Amino acid sequence: QDLSGDGTCIAVGAPYYDGGMGPASSANTPEGQEYRAYYQAENSAMYHNGCVRIYEIGCDGASVQKGQSLFGDYSNALFGASVSLNTLGDHLTVGSPGSGGVMGRVRQFKYAAGSWQETFSFDGVTTADGLGQCVTLSGSGTFMAAASANADVGGNAEGNVQIFTGSSGTWVAHGNVIEGNGGAADPNHLSTVGINDAGDRVVIGAFQGNNTGGFSMGGMVKAYKLVSGTWTQVGATIDGT
């Protein structure tokens, strides 16, 4: 779950939810509505596709659902495994690490005219990347970071983090991909990420990271700063015990 910066909206993910209405973005046109009806008929037994709901907290403390419920596209998509809202609660990023045979997917939504409209999505590169295990959106809603917990660049499922900048459905890479650096006995499994409002600093957690050698997996945290278009570590790695 996530809370908007102004404290008025809550996003709640249920990645193991079964069922749903099919692609949330497909009902914006008559053709999309027809496809959505077909999709529901063909996929009535959705399993672990996932669901996300956003709630608005009123002055009296009561919560009311904001917009429609959002659902994963496919069985085992685990849509809602991670969610992030901007400060105003009108931009939402959702991770779906089980999509595409665990390749993973990240989907971006904007709230307008009483409903959540999908504006952007991107997939992991290879099977088992698990893109979307963790996502975070800056307070301004113009920077987004997403972790692929098991991205296998070095052959040991070290994981990586991608950062994007954009608005109005156009998102581009913001700096280089930050790769985990674990060894064969030391996978990083990058699993948590945070980004500041200016989009020039990120912090990344690796729950199985080991910066001390051997087989100990106490976890680690690293901070990065964007310098001339490249993410550069700042400060020492913080190791778990």
JSON list of C-alpha atoms in Angstrom, two decimals:
[
{"chain": "A", "resi": 1, "resn": "GLN", "atom": "CA", "xyz": [0.00, 0.00, 0.00]},
{"chain": "A", "resi": 2, "resn": "ASP", "atom": "CA", "xyz": [0.99, 3.64, -0.35]},
{"chain": "A", "resi": 3, "resn": "LEU", "atom": "CA", "xyz": [-0.16, 7.01, 0.98]},
{"chain": "A", "resi": 4, "resn": "SER", "atom": "CA", "xyz": [-0.13, 10.16, -1.14]},
{"chain": "A", "resi": 5, "resn": "GLY", "atom": "CA", "xyz": [2.16, 12.93, 0.02]},
{"chain": "A", "resi": 6, "resn": "ASP", "atom": "CA", "xyz": [-0.75, 15.14, 1.07]},
{"chain": "A", "resi": 7, "resn": "GLY", "atom": "CA", "xyz": [-2.22, 12.30, 3.13]},
{"chain": "A", "resi": 8, "resn": "THR", "atom": "CA", "xyz": [-5.59, 12.27, 1.36]},
{"chain": "A", "resi": 9, "resn": "CYS", "atom": "CA", "xyz": [-5.33, 9.11, -0.79]},
{"chain": "A", "resi": 10, "resn": "ILE", "atom": "CA", "xyz": [-4.41, 5.50, -0.11]},
{"chain": "A", "resi": 11, "resn": "ALA", "atom": "CA", "xyz": [-3.54, 2.93, -2.78]},
{"chain": "A", "resi": 12, "resn": "VAL", "atom": "CA", "xyz": [-4.02, -0.70, -1.79]},
{"chain": "A", "resi": 13, "resn": "GLY", "atom": "CA", "xyz": [-2.73, -3.63, -3.83]},
{"chain": "A", "resi": 14, "resn": "ALA", "atom": "CA", "xyz": [-4.00, -7.21, -3.64]},
{"chain": "A", "resi": 15, "resn": "PRO", "atom": "CA", "xyz": [-1.65, -9.17, -5.94]},
{"chain": "A", "resi": 16, "resn": "TYR", "atom": "CA", "xyz": [-3.25, -12.54, -5.19]},
{"chain": "A", "resi": 17, "resn": "TYR", "atom": "CA", "xyz": [-6.75, -11.39, -6.05]},
{"chain": "A", "resi": 18, "resn": "ASP", "atom": "CA", "xyz": [-8.58, -13.79, -8.37]},
{"chain": "A", "resi": 19, "resn": "GLY", "atom": "CA", "xyz": [-10.85, -12.48, -11.11]},
{"chain": "A", "resi": 20, "resn": "GLY", "atom": "CA", "xyz": [-11.40, -8.98, -12.44]},
{"chain": "A", "resi": 21, "resn": "MET", "atom": "CA", "xyz": [-12.54, -7.19, -15.53]},
{"chain": "A", "resi": 22, "resn": "GLY", "atom": "CA", "xyz": [-9.59, -7.52, -17.86]},
{"chain": "A", "resi": 23, "resn": "PRO", "atom": "CA", "xyz": [-7.36, -4.70, -19.14]},
{"chain": "A", "resi": 24, "resn": "ALA", "atom": "CA", "xyz": [-8.33, -1.53, -17.29]},
{"chain": "A", "resi": 25, "resn": "SER", "atom": "CA", "xyz": [-7.37, 0.73, -20.18]},
{"chain": "A", "resi": 26, "resn": "SER", "atom": "CA", "xyz": [-9.39, -1.03, -22.85]},
{"chain": "A", "resi": 27, "resn": "ALA", "atom": "CA", "xyz": [-12.80, 0.43, -21.98]},
{"chain": "A", "resi": 28, "resn": "ASN", "atom": "CA", "xyz": [-12.09, 3.99, -23.03]},
{"chain": "A", "resi": 29, "resn": "THR", "atom": "CA", "xyz": [-13.59, 3.54, -26.51]},
{"chain": "A", "resi": 30, "resn": "PRO", "atom": "CA", "xyz": [-16.56, 1.57, -27.94]},
{"chain": "A", "resi": 31, "resn": "GLU", "atom": "CA", "xyz": [-14.10, -0.79, -29.62]},
{"chain": "A", "resi": 32, "resn": "GLY", "atom": "CA", "xyz": [-12.29, -1.20, -26.33]},
{"chain": "A", "resi": 33, "resn": "GLN", "atom": "CA", "xyz": [-15.52, -1.99, -24.52]},
{"chain": "A", "resi": 34, "resn": "GLU", "atom": "CA", "xyz": [-16.33, -4.68, -27.08]},
{"chain": "A", "resi": 35, "resn": "TYR", "atom": "CA", "xyz": [-12.85, -6.17, -26.65]},
{"chain": "A", "resi": 36, "resn": "ARG", "atom": "CA", "xyz": [-13.19, -6.03, -22.88]},
{"chain": "A", "resi": 37, "resn": "ALA", "atom": "CA", "xyz": [-16.47, -7.97, -23.00]},
{"chain": "A", "resi": 38, "resn": "TYR", "atom": "CA", "xyz": [-14.77, -10.60, -25.16]},
{"chain": "A", "resi": 39, "resn": "TYR", "atom": "CA", "xyz": [-11.80, -10.67, -22.80]},
{"chain": "A", "resi": 40, "resn": "GLN", "atom": "CA", "xyz": [-14.04, -11.30, -19.79]},
{"chain": "A", "resi": 41, "resn": "ALA", "atom": "CA", "xyz": [-15.83, -14.14, -21.56]},
{"chain": "A", "resi": 42, "resn": "GLU", "atom": "CA", "xyz": [-12.57, -15.81, -22.52]},
{"chain": "A", "resi": 43, "resn": "ASN", "atom": "CA", "xyz": [-10.86, -15.27, -19.17]},
{"chain": "A", "resi": 44, "resn": "SER", "atom": "CA", "xyz": [-13.57, -15.86, -16.62]},
{"chain": "A", "resi": 45, "resn": "ALA", "atom": "CA", "xyz": [-11.28, -17.94, -14.42]},
{"chain": "A", "resi": 46, "resn": "MET", "atom": "CA", "xyz": [-8.54, -15.41, -13.71]},
{"chain": "A", "resi": 47, "resn": "TYR", "atom": "CA", "xyz": [-6.10, -16.60, -11.05]},
{"chain": "A", "resi": 48, "resn": "HIS", "atom": "CA", "xyz": [-3.85, -14.27, -9.06]},
{"chain": "A", "resi": 49, "resn": "ASN", "atom": "CA", "xyz": [-4.14, -11.55, -11.68]},
{"chain": "A", "resi": 50, "resn": "GLY", "atom": "CA", "xyz": [-4.29, -8.96, -8.88]},
{"chain": "A", "resi": 51, "resn": "CYS", "atom": "CA", "xyz": [-6.27, -5.86, -8.06]},
{"chain": "A", "resi": 52, "resn": "VAL", "atom": "CA", "xyz": [-5.58, -2.27, -6.94]},
{"chain": "A", "resi": 53, "resn": "ARG", "atom": "CA", "xyz": [-8.05, 0.13, -5.36]},
{"chain": "A", "resi": 54, "resn": "ILE", "atom": "CA", "xyz": [-7.51, 3.77, -4.39]},
{"chain": "A", "resi": 55, "resn": "TYR", "atom": "CA", "xyz": [-9.37, 5.40, -1.52]},
{"chain": "A", "resi": 56, "resn": "GLU", "atom": "CA", "xyz": [-9.83, 9.07, -0.71]},
{"chain": "A", "resi": 57, "resn": "ILE", "atom": "CA", "xyz": [-9.89, 10.10, 2.94]},
{"chain": "A", "resi": 58, "resn": "GLY", "atom": "CA", "xyz": [-12.48, 12.78, 3.70]},
{"chain": "A", "resi": 59, "resn": "CYS", "atom": "CA", "xyz": [-12.35, 15.53, 6.31]},
{"chain": "A", "resi": 60, "resn": "ASP", "atom": "CA", "xyz": [-14.50, 13.37, 8.59]},
{"chain": "A", "resi": 61, "resn": "GLY", "atom": "CA", "xyz": [-12.00, 10.52, 8.35]},
{"chain": "A", "resi": 62, "resn": "ALA", "atom": "CA", "xyz": [-14.25, 8.33, 6.22]},
{"chain": "A", "resi": 63, "resn": "SER", "atom": "CA", "xyz": [-12.70, 6.69, 3.15]},
{"chain": "A", "resi": 64, "resn": "VAL", "atom": "CA", "xyz": [-14.41, 6.49, -0.23]},
{"chain": "A", "resi": 65, "resn": "GLN", "atom": "CA", "xyz": [-13.10, 4.62, -3.25]},
{"chain": "A", "resi": 66, "resn": "LYS", "atom": "CA", "xyz": [-11.57, 6.97, -5.82]},
{"chain": "A", "resi": 67, "resn": "GLY", "atom": "CA", "xyz": [-12.28, 5.85, -9.36]},
{"chain": "A", "resi": 68, "resn": "GLN", "atom": "CA", "xyz": [-12.70, 2.29, -10.52]},
{"chain": "A", "resi": 69, "resn": "SER", "atom": "CA", "xyz": [-10.90, -0.83, -9.33]},
{"chain": "A", "resi": 70, "resn": "LEU", "atom": "CA", "xyz": [-7.89, -1.77, -11.47]},
{"chain": "A", "resi": 71, "resn": "PHE", "atom": "CA", "xyz": [-7.05, -5.35, -12.42]},
{"chain": "A", "resi": 72, "resn": "GLY", "atom": "CA", "xyz": [-4.14, -7.32, -13.81]},
{"chain": "A", "resi": 73, "resn": "ASP", "atom": "CA", "xyz": [-4.34, -8.42, -17.42]},
{"chain": "A", "resi": 74, "resn": "TYR", "atom": "CA", "xyz": [-3.47, -12.09, -16.98]},
{"chain": "A", "resi": 75, "resn": "SER", "atom": "CA", "xyz": [-3.47, -14.93, -14.47]},
{"chain": "A", "resi": 76, "resn": "ASN", "atom": "CA", "xyz": [-0.47, -14.88, -12.13]},
{"chain": "A", "resi": 77, "resn": "ALA", "atom": "CA", "xyz": [0.31, -11.26, -13.09]},
{"chain": "A", "resi": 78, "resn": "LEU", "atom": "CA", "xyz": [0.43, -10.32, -9.38]},
{"chain": "A", "resi": 79, "resn": "PHE", "atom": "CA", "xyz": [-0.77, -6.85, -10.32]},
{"chain": "A", "resi": 80, "resn": "GLY", "atom": "CA", "xyz": [-0.54, -4.66, -7.22]},
{"chain": "A", "resi": 81, "resn": "ALA", "atom": "CA", "xyz": [2.51, -6.31, -5.69]},
{"chain": "A", "resi": 82, "resn": "SER", "atom": "CA", "xyz": [3.79, -2.74, -5.41]},
{"chain": "A", "resi": 83, "resn": "VAL", "atom": "CA", "xyz": [1.98, 0.59, -5.72]},
{"chain": "A", "resi": 84, "resn": "SER", "atom": "CA", "xyz": [3.03, 4.22, -5.51]},
{"chain": "A", "resi": 85, "resn": "LEU", "atom": "CA", "xyz": [1.10, 7.52, -5.55]},
{"chain": "A", "resi": 86, "resn": "ASN", "atom": "CA", "xyz": [2.33, 11.04, -6.19]},
{"chain": "A", "resi": 87, "resn": "THR", "atom": "CA", "xyz": [1.75, 13.83, -3.66]},
{"chain": "A", "resi": 88, "resn": "LEU", "atom": "CA", "xyz": [-1.67, 14.85, -4.99]},
{"chain": "A", "resi": 89, "resn": "GLY", "atom": "CA", "xyz": [-2.92, 11.29, -5.42]},
{"chain": "A", "resi": 90, "resn": "ASP", "atom": "CA", "xyz": [-3.76, 11.71, -9.10]},
{"chain": "A", "resi": 91, "resn": "HIS", "atom": "CA", "xyz": [-0.87, 9.68, -10.57]},
{"chain": "A", "resi": 92, "resn": "LEU", "atom": "CA", "xyz": [-0.39, 6.00, -9.77]},
{"chain": "A", "resi": 93, "resn": "THR", "atom": "CA", "xyz": [2.32, 3.48, -10.62]},
{"chain": "A", "resi": 94, "resn": "VAL", "atom": "CA", "xyz": [1.63, -0.25, -10.23]},
{"chain": "A", "resi": 95, "resn": "GLY", "atom": "CA", "xyz": [4.05, -3.17, -10.38]},
{"chain": "A", "resi": 96, "resn": "SER", "atom": "CA", "xyz": [2.99, -6.50, -11.85]},
{"chain": "A", "resi": 97, "resn": "PRO", "atom": "CA", "xyz": [6.05, -8.77, -11.41]},
{"chain": "A", "resi": 98, "resn": "GLY", "atom": "CA", "xyz": [4.29, -11.94, -12.60]},
{"chain": "A", "resi": 99, "resn": "SER", "atom": "CA", "xyz": [3.22, -10.62, -16.02]},
{"chain": "A", "resi": 100, "resn": "GLY", "atom": "CA", "xyz": [4.61, -12.22, -19.16]},
{"chain": "A", "resi": 101, "resn": "GLY", "atom": "CA", "xyz": [5.87, -15.41, -17.55]},
{"chain": "A", "resi": 102, "resn": "VAL", "atom": "CA", "xyz": [7.44, -13.51, -14.62]},
{"chain": "A", "resi": 103, "resn": "MET", "atom": "CA", "xyz": [9.06, -11.07, -17.04]},
{"chain": "A", "resi": 104, "resn": "GLY", "atom": "CA", "xyz": [7.13, -8.41, -15.15]},
{"chain": "A", "resi": 105, "resn": "ARG", "atom": "CA", "xyz": [5.40, -5.19, -16.09]},
{"chain": "A", "resi": 106, "resn": "VAL", "atom": "CA", "xyz": [4.99, -1.66, -14.71]},
{"chain": "A", "resi": 107, "resn": "ARG", "atom": "CA", "xyz": [1.84, 0.32, -15.48]},
{"chain": "A", "resi": 108, "resn": "GLN", "atom": "CA", "xyz": [1.25, 4.04, -15.04]},
{"chain": "A", "resi": 109, "resn": "PHE", "atom": "CA", "xyz": [-2.21, 5.60, -14.49]},
{"chain": "A", "resi": 110, "resn": "LYS", "atom": "CA", "xyz": [-3.59, 9.14, -14.28]},
{"chain": "A", "resi": 111, "resn": "TYR", "atom": "CA", "xyz": [-6.84, 10.13, -12.61]},
{"chain": "A", "resi": 112, "resn": "ALA", "atom": "CA", "xyz": [-9.06, 12.26, -14.83]},
{"chain": "A", "resi": 113, "resn": "ALA", "atom": "CA", "xyz": [-12.80, 12.77, -15.22]},
{"chain": "A", "resi": 114, "resn": "GLY", "atom": "CA", "xyz": [-13.55, 10.40, -12.35]},
{"chain": "A", "resi": 115, "resn": "SER", "atom": "CA", "xyz": [-11.58, 7.39, -13.57]},
{"chain": "A", "resi": 116, "resn": "TRP", "atom": "CA", "xyz": [-8.08, 5.99, -13.73]},
{"chain": "A", "resi": 117, "resn": "GLN", "atom": "CA", "xyz": [-6.67, 6.00, -17.26]},
{"chain": "A", "resi": 118, "resn": "GLU", "atom": "CA", "xyz": [-3.59, 4.01, -18.21]},
{"chain": "A", "resi": 119, "resn": "THR", "atom": "CA", "xyz": [-0.97, 6.28, -19.79]},
{"chain": "A", "resi": 120, "resn": "PHE", "atom": "CA", "xyz": [2.16, 4.14, -19.97]},
{"chain": "A", "resi": 121, "resn": "SER", "atom": "CA", "xyz": [3.47, 0.61, -19.45]},
{"chain": "A", "resi": 122, "resn": "PHE", "atom": "CA", "xyz": [6.70, -1.26, -20.02]},
{"chain": "A", "resi": 123, "resn": "ASP", "atom": "CA", "xyz": [7.84, -4.86, -19.62]},
{"chain": "A", "resi": 124, "resn": "GLY", "atom": "CA", "xyz": [10.87, -6.66, -18.27]},
{"chain": "A", "resi": 125, "resn": "VAL", "atom": "CA", "xyz": [13.51, -7.74, -20.76]},
{"chain": "A", "resi": 126, "resn": "THR", "atom": "CA", "xyz": [13.76, -11.48, -20.12]},
{"chain": "A", "resi": 127, "resn": "THR", "atom": "CA", "xyz": [11.71, -14.21, -18.47]},
{"chain": "A", "resi": 128, "resn": "ALA", "atom": "CA", "xyz": [12.03, -14.18, -14.67]},
{"chain": "A", "resi": 129, "resn": "ASP", "atom": "CA", "xyz": [13.17, -10.53, -14.44]},
{"chain": "A", "resi": 130, "resn": "GLY", "atom": "CA", "xyz": [10.27, -9.83, -12.11]},
{"chain": "A", "resi": 131, "resn": "LEU", "atom": "CA", "xyz": [10.00, -6.17, -13.12]},
{"chain": "A", "resi": 132, "resn": "GLY", "atom": "CA", "xyz": [7.65, -4.33, -10.79]},
{"chain": "A", "resi": 133, "resn": "GLN", "atom": "CA", "xyz": [8.60, -6.14, -7.60]},
{"chain": "A", "resi": 134, "resn": "CYS", "atom": "CA", "xyz": [8.98, -2.61, -6.26]},
{"chain": "A", "resi": 135, "resn": "VAL", "atom": "CA", "xyz": [8.00, 0.72, -7.82]},
{"chain": "A", "resi": 136, "resn": "THR", "atom": "CA", "xyz": [8.16, 4.29, -6.58]},
{"chain": "A", "resi": 137, "resn": "LEU", "atom": "CA", "xyz": [6.86, 7.58, -7.95]},
{"chain": "A", "resi": 138, "resn": "SER", "atom": "CA", "xyz": [8.27, 10.98, -7.03]},
{"chain": "A", "resi": 139, "resn": "GLY", "atom": "CA", "xyz": [6.01, 13.45, -5.26]},
{"chain": "A", "resi": 140, "resn": "SER", "atom": "CA", "xyz": [5.69, 15.50, -8.43]},
{"chain": "A", "resi": 141, "resn": "GLY", "atom": "CA", "xyz": [4.73, 12.39, -10.40]},
{"chain": "A", "resi": 142, "resn": "THR", "atom": "CA", "xyz": [7.37, 13.11, -13.05]},
{"chain": "A", "resi": 143, "resn": "PHE", "atom": "CA", "xyz": [10.00, 10.56, -11.98]},
{"chain": "A", "resi": 144, "resn": "MET", "atom": "CA", "xyz": [9.52, 6.83, -11.55]},
{"chain": "A", "resi": 145, "resn": "ALA", "atom": "CA", "xyz": [11.85, 4.04, -10.45]},
{"chain": "A", "resi": 146, "resn": "ALA", "atom": "CA", "xyz": [11.18, 0.32, -10.82]},
{"chain": "A", "resi": 147, "resn": "ALA", "atom": "CA", "xyz": [13.12, -2.68, -9.56]},
{"chain": "A", "resi": 148, "resn": "SER", "atom": "CA", "xyz": [13.55, -5.99, -11.40]},
{"chain": "A", "resi": 149, "resn": "ALA", "atom": "CA", "xyz": [14.41, -8.17, -8.43]},
{"chain": "A", "resi": 150, "resn": "ASN", "atom": "CA", "xyz": [15.81, -11.07, -10.46]},
{"chain": "A", "resi": 151, "resn": "ALA", "atom": "CA", "xyz": [17.22, -9.45, -13.59]},
{"chain": "A", "resi": 152, "resn": "ASP", "atom": "CA", "xyz": [20.01, -11.78, -14.64]},
{"chain": "A", "resi": 153, "resn": "VAL", "atom": "CA", "xyz": [22.58, -9.54, -16.33]},
{"chain": "A", "resi": 154, "resn": "GLY", "atom": "CA", "xyz": [25.61, -11.16, -14.69]},
{"chain": "A", "resi": 155, "resn": "GLY", "atom": "CA", "xyz": [24.22, -14.67, -14.52]},
{"chain": "A", "resi": 156, "resn": "ASN", "atom": "CA", "xyz": [23.42, -14.60, -10.80]},
{"chain": "A", "resi": 157, "resn": "ALA", "atom": "CA", "xyz": [20.03, -12.84, -10.64]},
{"chain": "A", "resi": 158, "resn": "GLU", "atom": "CA", "xyz": [21.56, -9.68, -9.19]},
{"chain": "A", "resi": 159, "resn": "GLY", "atom": "CA", "xyz": [18.60, -7.50, -10.10]},
{"chain": "A", "resi": 160, "resn": "ASN", "atom": "CA", "xyz": [18.50, -3.96, -11.45]},
{"chain": "A", "resi": 161, "resn": "VAL", "atom": "CA", "xyz": [16.67, -0.65, -11.11]},
{"chain": "A", "resi": 162, "resn": "GLN", "atom": "CA", "xyz": [15.43, 1.53, -13.96]},
{"chain": "A", "resi": 163, "resn": "ILE", "atom": "CA", "xyz": [14.55, 5.20, -13.58]},
{"chain": "A", "resi": 164, "resn": "PHE", "atom": "CA", "xyz": [12.25, 7.12, -15.93]},
{"chain": "A", "resi": 165, "resn": "THR", "atom": "CA", "xyz": [11.10, 10.68, -16.33]},
{"chain": "A", "resi": 166, "resn": "GLY", "atom": "CA", "xyz": [8.03, 11.90, -18.17]},
{"chain": "A", "resi": 167, "resn": "SER", "atom": "CA", "xyz": [4.45, 13.07, -18.17]},
{"chain": "A", "resi": 168, "resn": "SER", "atom": "CA", "xyz": [1.31, 12.79, -20.28]},
{"chain": "A", "resi": 169, "resn": "GLY", "atom": "CA", "xyz": [2.14, 9.25, -21.36]},
{"chain": "A", "resi": 170, "resn": "THR", "atom": "CA", "xyz": [5.64, 9.97, -22.66]},
{"chain": "A", "resi": 171, "resn": "TRP", "atom": "CA", "xyz": [8.34, 8.44, -20.46]},
{"chain": "A", "resi": 172, "resn": "VAL", "atom": "CA", "xyz": [12.05, 8.09, -21.22]},
{"chain": "A", "resi": 173, "resn": "ALA", "atom": "CA", "xyz": [15.03, 6.60, -19.41]},
{"chain": "A", "resi": 174, "resn": "HIS", "atom": "CA", "xyz": [16.53, 8.91, -16.80]},
{"chain": "A", "resi": 175, "resn": "GLY", "atom": "CA", "xyz": [20.18, 7.97, -16.50]},
{"chain": "A", "resi": 176, "resn": "ASN", "atom": "CA", "xyz": [21.63, 4.47, -16.81]},
{"chain": "A", "resi": 177, "resn": "VAL", "atom": "CA", "xyz": [20.20, 1.22, -15.48]},
{"chain": "A", "resi": 178, "resn": "ILE", "atom": "CA", "xyz": [21.57, 0.53, -11.98]},
{"chain": "A", "resi": 179, "resn": "GLU", "atom": "CA", "xyz": [22.72, -3.08, -11.84]},
{"chain": "A", "resi": 180, "resn": "GLY", "atom": "CA", "xyz": [23.13, -5.25, -8.77]},
{"chain": "A", "resi": 181, "resn": "ASN", "atom": "CA", "xyz": [26.68, -6.48, -8.22]},
{"chain": "A", "resi": 182, "resn": "GLY", "atom": "CA", "xyz": [26.33, -9.74, -6.34]},
{"chain": "A", "resi": 183, "resn": "GLY", "atom": "CA", "xyz": [28.43, -12.81, -7.02]},
{"chain": "A", "resi": 184, "resn": "ALA", "atom": "CA", "xyz": [27.44, -16.44, -7.47]},
{"chain": "A", "resi": 185, "resn": "ALA", "atom": "CA", "xyz": [27.06, -16.90, -3.71]},
{"chain": "A", "resi": 186, "resn": "ASP", "atom": "CA", "xyz": [25.84, -13.35, -3.23]},
{"chain": "A", "resi": 187, "resn": "PRO", "atom": "CA", "xyz": [22.77, -12.35, -5.25]},
{"chain": "A", "resi": 188, "resn": "ASN", "atom": "CA", "xyz": [21.65, -8.80, -4.52]},
{"chain": "A", "resi": 189, "resn": "HIS", "atom": "CA", "xyz": [17.97, -9.30, -5.40]},
{"chain": "A", "resi": 190, "resn": "LEU", "atom": "CA", "xyz": [17.28, -5.57, -5.52]},
{"chain": "A", "resi": 191, "resn": "SER", "atom": "CA", "xyz": [13.86, -5.33, -3.96]},
{"chain": "A", "resi": 192, "resn": "THR", "atom": "CA", "xyz": [13.12, -1.82, -2.67]},
{"chain": "A", "resi": 193, "resn": "VAL", "atom": "CA", "xyz": [13.67, 1.62, -4.15]},
{"chain": "A", "resi": 194, "resn": "GLY", "atom": "CA", "xyz": [12.94, 5.24, -3.34]},
{"chain": "A", "resi": 195, "resn": "ILE", "atom": "CA", "xyz": [13.40, 8.47, -5.31]},
{"chain": "A", "resi": 196, "resn": "ASN", "atom": "CA", "xyz": [13.35, 12.14, -4.28]},
{"chain": "A", "resi": 197, "resn": "ASP", "atom": "CA", "xyz": [11.12, 14.83, -5.80]},
{"chain": "A", "resi": 198, "resn": "ALA", "atom": "CA", "xyz": [13.93, 16.30, -7.90]},
{"chain": "A", "resi": 199, "resn": "GLY", "atom": "CA", "xyz": [14.62, 12.89, -9.45]},
{"chain": "A", "resi": 200, "resn": "ASP", "atom": "CA", "xyz": [18.37, 13.13, -8.88]},
{"chain": "A", "resi": 201, "resn": "ARG", "atom": "CA", "xyz": [18.78, 10.79, -5.90]},
{"chain": "A", "resi": 202, "resn": "VAL", "atom": "CA", "xyz": [17.65, 7.21, -5.35]},
{"chain": "A", "resi": 203, "resn": "VAL", "atom": "CA", "xyz": [18.07, 4.73, -2.54]},
{"chain": "A", "resi": 204, "resn": "ILE", "atom": "CA", "xyz": [18.01, 0.98, -3.24]},
{"chain": "A", "resi": 205, "resn": "GLY", "atom": "CA", "xyz": [17.63, -1.95, -0.86]},
{"chain": "A", "resi": 206, "resn": "ALA", "atom": "CA", "xyz": [18.82, -5.50, -1.57]},
{"chain": "A", "resi": 207, "resn": "PHE", "atom": "CA", "xyz": [17.25, -7.86, 0.92]},
{"chain": "A", "resi": 208, "resn": "GLN", "atom": "CA", "xyz": [19.73, -10.65, 0.18]},
{"chain": "A", "resi": 209, "resn": "GLY", "atom": "CA", "xyz": [22.66, -8.36, -0.53]},
{"chain": "A", "resi": 210, "resn": "ASN", "atom": "CA", "xyz": [26.05, -9.16, 0.98]},
{"chain": "A", "resi": 211, "resn": "ASN", "atom": "CA", "xyz": [28.83, -6.64, 0.78]},
{"chain": "A", "resi": 212, "resn": "THR", "atom": "CA", "xyz": [31.14, -8.44, 3.19]},
{"chain": "A", "resi": 213, "resn": "GLY", "atom": "CA", "xyz": [31.87, -11.70, 1.35]},
{"chain": "A", "resi": 214, "resn": "GLY", "atom": "CA", "xyz": [30.91, -15.28, 2.18]},
{"chain": "A", "resi": 215, "resn": "PHE", "atom": "CA", "xyz": [27.36, -16.55, 2.24]},
{"chain": "A", "resi": 216, "resn": "SER", "atom": "CA", "xyz": [25.89, -14.10, 4.77]},
{"chain": "A", "resi": 217, "resn": "MET", "atom": "CA", "xyz": [22.80, -12.36, 3.38]},
{"chain": "A", "resi": 218, "resn": "GLY", "atom": "CA", "xyz": [22.11, -9.61, 5.88]},
{"chain": "A", "resi": 219, "resn": "GLY", "atom": "CA", "xyz": [20.94, -7.21, 3.21]},
{"chain": "A", "resi": 220, "resn": "MET", "atom": "CA", "xyz": [22.29, -3.84, 2.12]},
{"chain": "A", "resi": 221, "resn": "VAL", "atom": "CA", "xyz": [21.23, -0.32, 1.17]},
{"chain": "A", "resi": 222, "resn": "LYS", "atom": "CA", "xyz": [22.95, 1.98, -1.32]},
{"chain": "A", "resi": 223, "resn": "ALA", "atom": "CA", "xyz": [22.29, 5.62, -2.22]},
{"chain": "A", "resi": 224, "resn": "TYR", "atom": "CA", "xyz": [22.94, 7.09, -5.68]},
{"chain": "A", "resi": 225, "resn": "LYS", "atom": "CA", "xyz": [23.12, 10.58, -7.15]},
{"chain": "A", "resi": 226, "resn": "LEU", "atom": "CA", "xyz": [22.66, 11.48, -10.82]},
{"chain": "A", "resi": 227, "resn": "VAL", "atom": "CA", "xyz": [25.91, 13.06, -12.03]},
{"chain": "A", "resi": 228, "resn": "SER", "atom": "CA", "xyz": [26.17, 14.10, -15.71]},
{"chain": "A", "resi": 229, "resn": "GLY", "atom": "CA", "xyz": [23.53, 11.52, -16.69]},
{"chain": "A", "resi": 230, "resn": "THR", "atom": "CA", "xyz": [25.07, 8.63, -14.73]},
{"chain": "A", "resi": 231, "resn": "TRP", "atom": "CA", "xyz": [23.89, 7.21, -11.42]},
{"chain": "A", "resi": 232, "resn": "THR", "atom": "CA", "xyz": [26.87, 7.27, -9.06]},
{"chain": "A", "resi": 233, "resn": "GLN", "atom": "CA", "xyz": [26.93, 5.77, -5.58]},
{"chain": "A", "resi": 234, "resn": "VAL", "atom": "CA", "xyz": [27.29, 8.32, -2.78]},
{"chain": "A", "resi": 235, "resn": "GLY", "atom": "CA", "xyz": [28.42, 7.39, 0.69]},
{"chain": "A", "resi": 236, "resn": "ALA", "atom": "CA", "xyz": [29.27, 3.95, 1.96]},
{"chain": "A", "resi": 237, "resn": "THR", "atom": "CA", "xyz": [27.07, 0.89, 1.52]},
{"chain": "A", "resi": 238, "resn": "ILE", "atom": "CA", "xyz": [24.96, 0.23, 4.59]},
{"chain": "A", "resi": 239, "resn": "ASP", "atom": "CA", "xyz": [25.15, -3.45, 5.46]},
{"chain": "A", "resi": 240, "resn": "GLY", "atom": "CA", "xyz": [22.82, -5.51, 7.57]},
{"chain": "A", "resi": 241, "resn": "THR", "atom": "CA", "xyz": [24.22, -7.67, 10.32]}
]
